[in-house]
Coordinates of C-alpha atoms in Angstrom, one line a residue:
M1 CA 0.0 0.0 0.1
T2 CA 1.3 3.6 -0.9
I3 CA 1.7 6.4 1.6
R4 CA -1.1 7.9 -0.2
E5 CA -3.2 5.2 0.2
Q6 CA -2.7 4.6 3.9
L7 CA -3.5 8.6 4.4
E8 CA -6.7 8.0 2.5
E9 CA -7.5 5.3 4.5
L10 CA -6.6 7.2 7.7
I11 CA -8.7 10.1 6.6
G12 CA -11.4 8.0 5.6
S13 CA -11.5 6.2 9.6
A14 CA -11.6 10.0 10.6
L15 CA -14.6 10.6 8.7
A16 CA -16.4 7.0 9.6
A17 CA -15.5 8.2 13.5
A18 CA -17.2 11.5 12.9
V19 CA -20.3 10.0 11.5
A20 CA -20.6 7.2 14.0
D21 CA -20.7 9.4 17.0
G22 CA -22.8 12.2 15.1
S23 CA -20.1 15.0 14.7
L24 CA -20.7 14.7 11.2
A25 CA -24.7 14.3 9.6
L26 CA -23.7 12.0 6.7
E27 CA -25.7 9.1 4.9
E28 CA -22.5 8.0 2.7
I29 CA -18.8 8.7 3.9
P30 CA -17.1 10.4 0.6
A31 CA -13.7 9.5 -0.3
P32 CA -11.1 11.5 0.9
A33 CA -9.3 12.2 -2.6
L34 CA -6.2 13.5 -2.0
E35 CA -4.0 15.5 -4.5
R36 CA -0.6 17.4 -4.0
P37 CA -0.8 21.1 -3.2
R38 CA 0.6 23.3 -6.0
D39 CA 2.6 24.9 -3.8
E40 CA 4.9 22.7 -1.7
S41 CA 5.0 25.0 1.6
N42 CA 1.3 23.8 2.0
G43 CA 2.3 20.1 2.7
D44 CA 2.6 16.9 1.1
W45 CA -0.9 16.3 0.5
A46 CA -4.2 18.0 0.4
S47 CA -8.0 16.9 0.6
T48 CA -11.0 19.1 -0.4
V49 CA -13.5 16.5 1.4
A50 CA -14.6 19.2 3.7
L51 CA -15.6 21.4 0.7
R52 CA -17.4 18.8 -1.3
C53 CA -19.6 17.5 1.6
S54 CA -20.5 21.1 3.4
K55 CA -23.9 21.0 1.4
V56 CA -24.9 17.6 2.5
A57 CA -24.0 18.2 6.2
K58 CA -25.2 21.4 6.5
R59 CA -22.0 22.9 7.9
A60 CA -19.4 25.3 7.0
P61 CA -16.2 23.6 5.4
R62 CA -14.0 24.9 8.1
D63 CA -16.2 23.5 10.8
I64 CA -16.1 20.1 9.0
A65 CA -12.4 20.2 8.4
Q66 CA -11.8 20.5 12.1
I67 CA -13.9 17.8 12.8
I68 CA -12.0 15.5 10.5
V69 CA -9.1 16.5 11.8
D70 CA -10.0 16.1 15.5
H71 CA -11.0 12.6 14.8
I72 CA -7.7 11.4 13.0
P73 CA -6.5 8.7 15.2
A74 CA -2.9 8.3 16.6
N75 CA -0.6 7.4 13.9
T76 CA 3.2 7.6 12.6
L77 CA 1.9 8.9 8.9
V78 CA 1.1 12.6 9.8
K79 CA 3.9 15.1 11.2
S80 CA 1.1 17.8 10.9
V81 CA -2.6 18.9 9.8
D82 CA -3.2 22.6 8.9
I83 CA -6.5 23.5 7.5
A84 CA -6.3 26.6 5.0
G85 CA -8.6 28.8 2.9
P86 CA -12.0 27.6 2.7
G87 CA -11.2 24.4 4.3
F88 CA -8.7 22.5 2.7
I89 CA -7.1 20.1 5.0
N90 CA -3.2 20.1 4.2
V91 CA -1.2 17.0 5.6
R92 CA 2.5 17.1 5.8
L93 CA 3.9 13.5 6.0
S94 CA 6.2 12.3 9.1
D95 CA 9.9 11.9 8.4
E96 CA 9.2 8.4 9.8
V97 CA 6.8 7.4 7.0
L98 CA 9.0 8.9 4.2
Q99 CA 12.1 7.0 5.5
T100 CA 10.0 3.7 4.7
V101 CA 10.2 4.5 1.1
V102 CA 13.9 3.8 0.9
A103 CA 13.6 0.4 2.5
S104 CA 10.5 -0.4 0.2
V105 CA 12.6 0.2 -2.8
R106 CA 15.5 -1.5 -1.6
D107 CA 13.3 -4.6 -0.8
Q108 CA 11.1 -4.7 -3.8
R109 CA 14.1 -3.7 -6.3
L110 CA 12.4 -3.9 -9.9
D111 CA 9.2 -4.5 -8.7
Y112 CA 8.7 -1.3 -7.1
G113 CA 5.2 0.5 -8.0
R114 CA 4.0 -3.1 -9.5
G115 CA 0.0 -2.9 -10.0
S116 CA -2.6 -5.2 -10.6
H117 CA -5.4 -4.6 -13.1
P118 CA -7.4 -7.7 -13.8
E119 CA -10.8 -5.9 -14.5
A120 CA -9.2 -4.9 -17.8
G121 CA -9.1 -8.1 -19.2
R122 CA -6.5 -9.2 -22.2
V123 CA -5.3 -6.2 -24.1
N124 CA -4.2 -6.3 -27.8
L125 CA -1.7 -3.4 -28.6
E126 CA -1.2 -3.2 -32.1
Y127 CA 1.8 -0.8 -33.6
V128 CA 3.9 0.3 -36.2
S129 CA 2.3 -1.8 -38.9
A130 CA 4.5 -0.7 -41.6
N131 CA 3.7 -1.7 -44.9
P132 CA 6.8 -4.2 -46.3
T133 CA 7.7 -2.0 -49.2
G134 CA 10.4 0.0 -47.9
P135 CA 12.8 0.8 -44.8
L136 CA 11.3 2.3 -41.7
H137 CA 11.0 6.1 -41.4
V138 CA 11.8 8.2 -38.3
G139 CA 7.8 8.2 -37.6
H140 CA 7.8 4.7 -37.6
G141 CA 10.3 5.1 -35.0
R142 CA 8.6 7.2 -32.8
W143 CA 5.6 5.0 -32.9
A144 CA 8.0 1.9 -32.0
V145 CA 8.8 3.7 -28.9
L146 CA 5.5 4.7 -28.0
G147 CA 4.0 1.4 -28.6
D148 CA 7.2 -0.4 -26.8
S149 CA 6.9 2.1 -23.8
I150 CA 3.4 2.1 -23.4
A151 CA 3.5 -2.0 -23.2
R152 CA 6.2 -1.9 -20.6
V153 CA 4.4 0.6 -18.5
M154 CA 0.9 -1.0 -18.4
K155 CA 2.4 -4.9 -17.8
H156 CA 3.9 -2.9 -14.6
A157 CA 0.9 -1.6 -13.9
G158 CA -0.5 -4.9 -13.9
Y159 CA -2.5 -5.2 -17.4
D160 CA -2.0 -8.4 -19.4
V161 CA -0.8 -6.9 -22.8
Y162 CA 0.1 -8.4 -26.2
E163 CA 2.1 -7.0 -28.4
E164 CA 1.3 -7.1 -32.1
F165 CA 2.9 -5.8 -35.4
Y166 CA 0.1 -5.9 -38.6
I167 CA 1.9 -6.7 -41.7
N168 CA 0.2 -4.6 -44.6
D169 CA 1.3 -7.6 -47.3
Q170 CA -2.2 -7.9 -49.4
G171 CA -3.2 -5.4 -52.0
V172 CA -2.1 -3.7 -55.1
Q173 CA 1.3 -1.8 -53.3
M174 CA 2.7 -5.3 -53.1
N175 CA 2.7 -5.8 -56.9
V176 CA 4.2 -2.3 -57.5
F177 CA 6.7 -3.3 -55.1
G178 CA 7.4 -6.2 -56.9
N179 CA 7.4 -4.6 -60.4
S180 CA 9.5 -1.7 -59.2
V181 CA 12.5 -4.4 -58.2
A182 CA 12.0 -6.1 -61.9
V183 CA 12.3 -3.0 -63.6
R184 CA 15.4 -2.2 -61.8
Y185 CA 16.7 -5.7 -62.0
M186 CA 16.4 -5.5 -65.8
Q187 CA 18.1 -2.0 -65.9
L188 CA 21.0 -3.3 -64.1
L189 CA 21.1 -6.3 -67.0
G190 CA 21.3 -3.4 -69.6
H191 CA 17.8 -3.2 -70.7
D192 CA 16.3 -0.1 -71.7
V193 CA 12.9 -0.1 -69.7
E194 CA 11.8 3.2 -67.7
L195 CA 10.6 3.0 -64.0
P196 CA 6.2 3.2 -64.2
E197 CA 4.7 6.1 -62.7
Q198 CA 3.4 4.1 -60.3
A199 CA 6.5 2.6 -58.6
Y200 CA 8.8 2.8 -55.5
G201 CA 12.1 4.7 -56.5
G202 CA 14.4 4.7 -53.5
A203 CA 17.9 3.3 -54.0
Y204 CA 17.1 0.6 -51.8
I205 CA 15.0 -1.0 -54.5
T206 CA 18.2 -1.0 -56.6
D207 CA 19.8 -2.7 -53.8
I208 CA 17.5 -5.1 -53.6
A209 CA 17.4 -5.7 -57.7
Q210 CA 21.2 -6.4 -57.2
S211 CA 21.1 -9.0 -54.6
I212 CA 18.9 -11.1 -56.9
I213 CA 21.7 -10.6 -59.4
D214 CA 24.3 -11.5 -57.2
A215 CA 22.6 -14.5 -56.0
D216 CA 20.9 -15.8 -59.3
G217 CA 22.6 -13.9 -62.1
N218 CA 20.4 -13.1 -65.3
K219 CA 18.0 -16.3 -64.3
W220 CA 14.9 -14.1 -64.3
E221 CA 15.8 -12.1 -67.7
G222 CA 13.8 -14.5 -70.0
A223 CA 10.7 -14.7 -67.8
S224 CA 7.6 -13.2 -68.4
E225 CA 6.9 -9.6 -66.9
E226 CA 4.1 -11.1 -64.3
E227 CA 6.4 -14.0 -63.3
R228 CA 9.1 -12.1 -62.5
M229 CA 7.2 -9.3 -60.9
L230 CA 5.6 -12.5 -58.8
A231 CA 8.9 -13.7 -58.0
F232 CA 10.8 -10.2 -57.4
R233 CA 7.8 -9.5 -54.8
E234 CA 8.1 -12.2 -52.8
I235 CA 11.9 -12.0 -52.6
A236 CA 11.7 -7.9 -51.8
Y237 CA 9.0 -8.6 -49.2
Q238 CA 11.3 -11.2 -47.3
Q239 CA 14.3 -8.9 -47.5
M240 CA 12.3 -5.9 -46.2
M241 CA 10.7 -7.7 -43.4
D242 CA 14.0 -9.0 -42.5
L243 CA 15.5 -5.1 -42.5
N244 CA 12.7 -3.9 -40.4
R245 CA 12.9 -6.7 -38.0
E246 CA 16.4 -6.4 -37.3
T247 CA 15.9 -2.6 -37.1
L248 CA 13.0 -2.7 -34.6
S249 CA 15.0 -5.5 -32.5
N250 CA 18.1 -3.4 -32.4
F251 CA 16.0 -0.7 -31.3
G252 CA 14.9 -3.0 -28.3
T253 CA 11.4 -3.2 -29.8
T254 CA 9.8 -6.9 -30.3
F255 CA 6.7 -8.2 -30.8
D256 CA 4.2 -11.2 -29.7
C257 CA 2.9 -11.5 -33.1
W258 CA 3.8 -10.4 -36.7
F259 CA 0.3 -10.5 -38.3
S260 CA 0.2 -11.1 -41.9
E261 CA -2.9 -9.4 -43.5
R262 CA -2.5 -12.1 -46.2
S263 CA -3.4 -14.7 -43.6
L264 CA -6.9 -13.3 -43.9
Y265 CA -7.9 -14.6 -46.8
V266 CA -6.6 -18.0 -46.2
A267 CA -9.3 -20.3 -45.8
D268 CA -9.2 -22.8 -42.6
E269 CA -9.8 -26.3 -42.0
S270 CA -13.7 -25.0 -42.2
G271 CA -13.3 -23.8 -45.9
K272 CA -13.5 -20.4 -44.6
S273 CA -11.1 -17.1 -44.5
A274 CA -11.1 -14.5 -41.8
I275 CA -12.8 -12.3 -44.7
D276 CA -15.6 -14.8 -45.0
K277 CA -16.2 -15.0 -41.2
A278 CA -16.0 -11.6 -40.6
L279 CA -18.7 -11.0 -43.4
E280 CA -20.8 -13.5 -42.3
A281 CA -20.8 -12.3 -38.6
M282 CA -21.6 -8.8 -39.6
D283 CA -24.3 -9.9 -41.8
A284 CA -25.7 -11.6 -39.2
K285 CA -25.8 -8.7 -37.4
G286 CA -28.0 -6.7 -40.2
F287 CA -25.4 -4.3 -41.0
I288 CA -24.6 -5.8 -44.4
Y289 CA -26.3 -4.8 -47.5
K290 CA -25.8 -4.7 -51.3
S291 CA -26.2 -1.6 -53.3
D292 CA -24.9 -0.6 -57.1
G293 CA -23.4 -4.2 -57.2
A294 CA -21.1 -3.6 -53.9
V295 CA -21.5 -4.8 -50.8
W296 CA -21.6 -2.5 -47.8
F297 CA -21.4 -1.8 -44.0
K298 CA -24.1 0.2 -42.3
S299 CA -21.4 2.2 -40.4
S300 CA -23.7 5.4 -40.3
A301 CA -26.0 3.7 -37.8
F302 CA -23.1 4.2 -35.2
G303 CA -22.4 7.3 -35.8
D304 CA -20.2 7.6 -39.1
E305 CA -20.7 10.4 -41.7
K306 CA -21.6 7.7 -44.3
D307 CA -21.8 4.0 -45.0
R308 CA -18.7 2.1 -46.0
V309 CA -17.8 -0.3 -49.1
L310 CA -16.4 -3.4 -48.4
I311 CA -16.7 -5.1 -51.7
K312 CA -16.4 -3.1 -54.9
E313 CA -18.7 -3.8 -57.6
N314 CA -15.9 -5.7 -59.3
G315 CA -15.9 -8.0 -56.7
E316 CA -12.1 -6.3 -55.1
Y317 CA -12.0 -6.2 -51.3
T318 CA -11.4 -2.8 -50.0
Y319 CA -8.8 -2.2 -47.6
F320 CA -11.5 -1.5 -44.8
M321 CA -12.7 -4.9 -45.1
S322 CA -9.3 -6.4 -44.5
D323 CA -9.3 -4.4 -41.3
M324 CA -12.8 -5.4 -40.2
A325 CA -11.5 -9.0 -40.5
Y326 CA -8.4 -8.1 -38.5
H327 CA -10.4 -6.8 -35.8
H328 CA -12.9 -9.6 -35.7
N329 CA -10.1 -12.0 -35.6
K330 CA -8.6 -10.3 -32.4
L331 CA -11.8 -10.4 -31.1
G332 CA -11.8 -14.0 -31.7
R333 CA -8.6 -14.6 -30.3
G334 CA -9.7 -13.6 -27.0
F335 CA -9.0 -10.2 -26.7
D336 CA -11.3 -7.6 -24.6
H337 CA -9.9 -4.5 -25.3
L338 CA -7.9 -3.4 -28.7
I339 CA -5.6 -0.7 -28.7
D340 CA -4.3 0.6 -32.1
L341 CA -1.4 3.1 -32.4
W342 CA -1.8 4.7 -35.9
G343 CA -0.1 7.8 -37.5
A344 CA -1.8 11.2 -37.6
D345 CA -3.1 10.9 -41.1
H346 CA -5.4 8.3 -40.3
H347 CA -7.7 10.3 -37.9
G348 CA -10.7 10.0 -40.6
Y349 CA -10.1 6.4 -40.6
I350 CA -11.3 6.1 -36.5
K351 CA -15.2 6.5 -36.7
R352 CA -15.8 3.3 -38.9
C353 CA -13.6 1.1 -37.1
E354 CA -15.5 2.2 -33.9
A355 CA -18.9 1.6 -35.8
M356 CA -17.8 -2.1 -36.6
L357 CA -16.9 -2.7 -33.2
A358 CA -20.2 -1.1 -31.8
A359 CA -21.7 -3.4 -34.6
W360 CA -20.5 -6.4 -33.3
G361 CA -21.5 -5.7 -29.7
H362 CA -18.2 -4.4 -28.6
P363 CA -18.9 -0.6 -28.1
G364 CA -15.7 0.9 -26.5
A365 CA -13.4 -1.6 -27.2
L366 CA -11.3 -0.2 -29.7
E367 CA -9.3 2.6 -28.4
V368 CA -7.2 4.4 -31.4
L369 CA -4.1 6.7 -30.1
L370 CA -2.6 8.7 -32.9
G371 CA 1.3 9.4 -33.2
Q372 CA 2.5 12.7 -34.6
L373 CA 5.5 12.9 -36.8
V374 CA 9.0 13.8 -36.1
N375 CA 10.8 17.0 -37.5
L376 CA 14.4 16.3 -37.6
F377 CA 17.0 19.2 -37.3
R378 CA 20.8 19.7 -37.1
N379 CA 21.8 22.5 -35.4
G380 CA 18.3 24.0 -35.7
E381 CA 18.4 23.7 -39.4
S382 CA 15.8 21.4 -40.5
V383 CA 16.9 18.2 -42.3
R384 CA 14.8 16.3 -44.6
M385 CA 17.5 14.0 -46.6
S386 CA 20.3 11.8 -45.9
K387 CA 23.7 12.6 -46.6
R388 CA 24.6 9.2 -47.3
T389 CA 21.9 8.6 -50.1
G390 CA 20.7 11.9 -50.9
E391 CA 16.8 10.3 -50.0
M392 CA 14.8 10.2 -47.0
I393 CA 16.7 9.6 -43.6
T394 CA 16.0 6.2 -42.6
F395 CA 15.2 5.2 -38.9
S396 CA 18.3 2.8 -38.9
E397 CA 20.7 5.9 -40.1
L398 CA 19.1 7.9 -37.0
I399 CA 19.7 5.4 -34.6
E400 CA 23.2 4.7 -35.9
E401 CA 23.9 8.0 -35.6
V402 CA 22.4 9.2 -32.2
G403 CA 22.1 5.8 -30.6
T404 CA 19.2 3.6 -29.3
D405 CA 19.2 5.6 -25.9
A406 CA 19.0 9.1 -27.1
A407 CA 16.5 7.9 -29.8
R408 CA 14.3 6.4 -27.5
Y409 CA 14.2 9.2 -24.3
T410 CA 13.7 12.0 -27.0
M411 CA 10.8 10.3 -29.1
L412 CA 9.2 9.8 -25.7
S413 CA 9.7 13.6 -24.2
R414 CA 6.6 14.8 -25.3
S415 CA 3.1 13.5 -25.7
S416 CA 2.0 11.4 -28.6
D417 CA -0.1 13.9 -29.9
Q418 CA 2.3 16.7 -30.3
P419 CA 5.2 16.7 -32.7
I420 CA 8.6 15.9 -31.8
D421 CA 11.2 18.6 -32.7
F422 CA 14.4 16.4 -33.0
D423 CA 17.8 18.0 -33.0
I424 CA 20.5 15.6 -34.1
E425 CA 23.2 17.5 -32.5
V426 CA 21.7 18.3 -29.4
V427 CA 20.7 14.7 -28.9
K428 CA 24.3 13.8 -29.3
K429 CA 25.9 16.1 -26.7
Q430 CA 27.5 14.5 -23.6
D431 CA 26.7 17.3 -20.9
S432 CA 23.8 17.9 -18.7
S433 CA 22.1 20.2 -21.7
N434 CA 21.2 16.9 -22.9
P435 CA 18.4 15.4 -20.8
V436 CA 19.2 11.9 -21.7
Y437 CA 22.8 12.7 -20.8
Y438 CA 21.8 14.1 -17.7
V439 CA 19.4 11.6 -16.3
Q440 CA 21.8 8.5 -17.0
Y441 CA 24.5 10.5 -15.3
A442 CA 22.7 10.6 -12.2
H443 CA 22.8 6.8 -12.1
A444 CA 26.2 6.6 -13.1
R445 CA 27.1 8.6 -10.4
I446 CA 25.4 6.9 -7.7
C447 CA 27.2 3.8 -9.0
S448 CA 30.4 5.6 -8.8
V449 CA 29.6 6.7 -4.8
L450 CA 28.7 2.8 -4.4
R451 CA 32.1 1.8 -5.6
K452 CA 34.0 4.3 -3.6
A453 CA 32.4 3.1 -0.8
A454 CA 33.0 -0.7 -1.4
S455 CA 36.3 -2.4 -0.1
E456 CA 39.0 -2.6 -2.7
A457 CA 38.1 -6.4 -2.8
D458 CA 34.6 -5.8 -3.7
A459 CA 35.4 -3.2 -6.2
A460 CA 37.6 -5.4 -7.8
A461 CA 34.8 -8.2 -8.2
L462 CA 32.3 -6.0 -9.3
E463 CA 34.8 -4.8 -12.4
A464 CA 35.4 -8.6 -12.8
G465 CA 32.0 -9.4 -13.0
E466 CA 32.1 -11.7 -10.0
L467 CA 29.5 -9.5 -7.9
T468 CA 26.7 -7.5 -9.3
L469 CA 25.8 -3.8 -8.6
D470 CA 22.8 -4.9 -6.4
Q471 CA 25.2 -7.3 -4.2
L472 CA 27.8 -4.6 -4.2
A473 CA 25.4 -2.3 -2.7
A474 CA 24.0 -4.9 -0.1
K475 CA 27.4 -5.3 0.8
V476 CA 28.3 -1.5 1.4
V477 CA 25.0 -0.4 3.2
G478 CA 24.5 -3.7 5.1
S479 CA 21.6 -4.8 7.2
D480 CA 19.7 -2.9 9.8
V481 CA 20.2 0.6 8.6
D482 CA 19.2 3.3 10.8
L483 CA 17.1 5.3 8.3
S484 CA 15.8 7.7 11.0
V485 CA 19.1 10.1 10.3
L486 CA 17.5 10.7 6.9
T487 CA 16.0 14.3 8.0
H488 CA 17.7 17.0 5.4
E489 CA 15.3 18.3 3.2
S490 CA 17.2 17.1 0.3
E491 CA 17.0 13.7 1.4
L492 CA 13.0 14.2 2.6
A493 CA 12.7 15.6 -1.2
L494 CA 14.3 12.2 -3.1
M495 CA 12.2 10.1 -0.7
R496 CA 8.7 12.0 -1.6
R497 CA 9.6 11.7 -5.1
M498 CA 10.1 8.3 -5.0
D499 CA 6.9 7.6 -3.3
D500 CA 5.3 8.9 -6.2
F501 CA 6.6 6.2 -8.4
A502 CA 3.6 3.7 -8.0
E503 CA 0.8 6.4 -8.7
L504 CA 2.9 7.7 -12.0
I505 CA 2.9 4.1 -13.2
D506 CA -0.7 3.7 -12.7
L507 CA -1.9 7.1 -14.1
A508 CA 0.7 6.7 -17.1
A509 CA -0.5 3.2 -17.9
R510 CA -4.2 4.3 -17.6
D511 CA -3.7 7.4 -19.8
R512 CA -1.0 5.4 -22.5
A513 CA 1.5 8.4 -21.4
P514 CA 4.7 7.2 -21.0
F515 CA 6.3 10.4 -21.8
R516 CA 5.4 11.3 -18.2
L517 CA 8.6 8.7 -17.3
T518 CA 11.1 11.5 -18.8
H519 CA 9.5 14.3 -16.8
Y520 CA 9.9 12.0 -13.9
A521 CA 13.2 11.0 -14.7
Q522 CA 14.5 14.5 -14.7
D523 CA 12.9 15.5 -11.6
L524 CA 14.1 12.5 -9.7
A525 CA 17.9 13.3 -11.4
S526 CA 17.6 16.8 -10.3
L527 CA 16.7 16.1 -6.4
F528 CA 19.7 13.4 -6.3
H529 CA 21.9 16.0 -8.1
Q530 CA 20.9 18.4 -4.8
F531 CA 21.0 16.0 -2.4
Y532 CA 24.8 14.8 -3.8
T533 CA 25.5 18.8 -3.3
N534 CA 24.0 19.2 -0.1
C535 CA 24.8 16.1 2.0
H536 CA 28.3 14.3 2.3
I537 CA 27.9 10.7 1.8
I538 CA 31.5 9.3 2.0
G539 CA 33.2 10.2 5.2
E540 CA 30.4 10.8 7.1
D541 CA 29.9 9.4 10.5
E542 CA 29.3 5.7 9.7
R543 CA 25.5 5.7 10.7
V544 CA 25.0 8.5 8.4
M545 CA 26.8 7.3 5.5
R546 CA 25.0 4.3 5.4
A547 CA 21.5 5.9 5.7
R548 CA 22.8 8.1 3.0
L549 CA 24.1 5.3 1.0
A550 CA 20.9 3.5 1.2
L551 CA 19.0 6.6 0.1
A552 CA 21.5 7.0 -2.7
D553 CA 20.7 2.9 -3.7
A554 CA 17.1 3.4 -3.7
T555 CA 17.5 6.4 -6.0
R556 CA 19.4 4.6 -8.3
T557 CA 16.8 1.7 -8.3
V558 CA 14.0 4.0 -9.1
L559 CA 16.0 5.4 -11.8
A560 CA 17.1 2.1 -13.5
L561 CA 13.3 1.0 -13.3
T562 CA 12.4 4.2 -14.9
F563 CA 14.9 3.7 -17.6
S564 CA 13.6 0.0 -18.2
L565 CA 10.1 1.2 -18.8
M566 CA 11.1 3.3 -21.7
G567 CA 13.6 1.2 -22.8
V568 CA 16.8 3.2 -22.0
S569 CA 19.8 1.7 -20.7
A570 CA 21.0 2.7 -17.1
P571 CA 25.1 2.9 -17.5
E572 CA 27.0 2.1 -14.2
K573 CA 30.0 4.4 -15.7
M574 CA 29.7 7.3 -18.0

């Protein structure tokens, strides 16, 4: 139970006692609903419960607040309680309860702040889902880190999350892709053929064509255009999928499932495909009709601006038909809540997808998050093209230049509905002006302190890999640490911020807002740097030194845990 939860329970018991002895005339006991005061001088927590129940209790809010305060039982949580303004109850925590945070963190380690949300059911989180017709661009990179970090945070908060990449490998664009490679292949063999207007023209297409020549020579030169296109489509598709899997894996993003759109069109043992089943399921609900030779979904019945075509007059399936089958398939796999992360340009597509879930009897089961793009800069100047290729900067090129940690942290630094201005040179800086360097340096500084406090033998064992940093910290701090000496305001501020972690995780998971982790990491790092400046550690009285080492170690743990939820490393040296 967090300190906030303990405090709410305490104030709740005071309310119950006041109602029981007739001091307050309330039929129902309201929730204390604590919140952080805007001004820290007003205490650690504040409650507006007295104002909220004033009308029902028919008493002035300040009178009610005083009654509540008078009924608070003896406890070790509260240092002082003040009644402010029209009836705010401001609580300042005891040093003793803040000191328990250090022990909790060091006891729970990377399980600190872990929650439980069984009521949420099984969650399918789909993100990136790029067409396999080209390398991932920088926008895909942002969606990768957003989706990955949302999944990490939700899992830590107790959600059952399944991560999925939807491969758009069905449709005209795949044939265009195959034909583009075929044309480049023939050009490389000396044939005078032009790339058609509808084609992929990037240098990577030529690279794929050259790889086919390297493997097969002119084997495909005499094949028909159709045969060549089909063969090259599959070769190019596999190469691009391998490249994109490798790029995402190197970025620390992995998936439970890579779901192929093609599979929706393959009949199972019943003789029916996922497309067939979705169409039948929607028809059974009464929301399918035919008009002008086409098959339509009556999405306007669920708030969409117009009905949507599923099968064109010529018998061709629309993209929306695939999407309908895909989401029906997700429901059939037992998922209760579907989260899709899309690019902001797909905004107009949301309503029809919400309509199809509602038509199946699952209103609200679909949640769509829109990710804005990344604006690249170099020293303040806009960057659009790669110096190496003269074309779009790919995501893998960006990672290669700035590194995974810097890319992840920067792309998480703002809410997903806001664009990111990513200055490559700023992100590469190795000083405190670079946010990722600043927060990682705090972790590395703590590791340095622990090494300095260790014996020469233990420090050597750490260097040799014979001891982990956790094991070293346990030796340095020892057992039965007297945390009561941690009373300096810099120490208390660190402990207060670490106590916020569980609530941070709960809210960041609920709101799908991993950007809050970057703000928290910066706050915690800043508070540690202040503590390090104001409170000597090495060389102090042993009792004080061990307590401060324990506080530093707890801070290291929370920083490392915050980093892990962002997919950022926690360096021990910098």
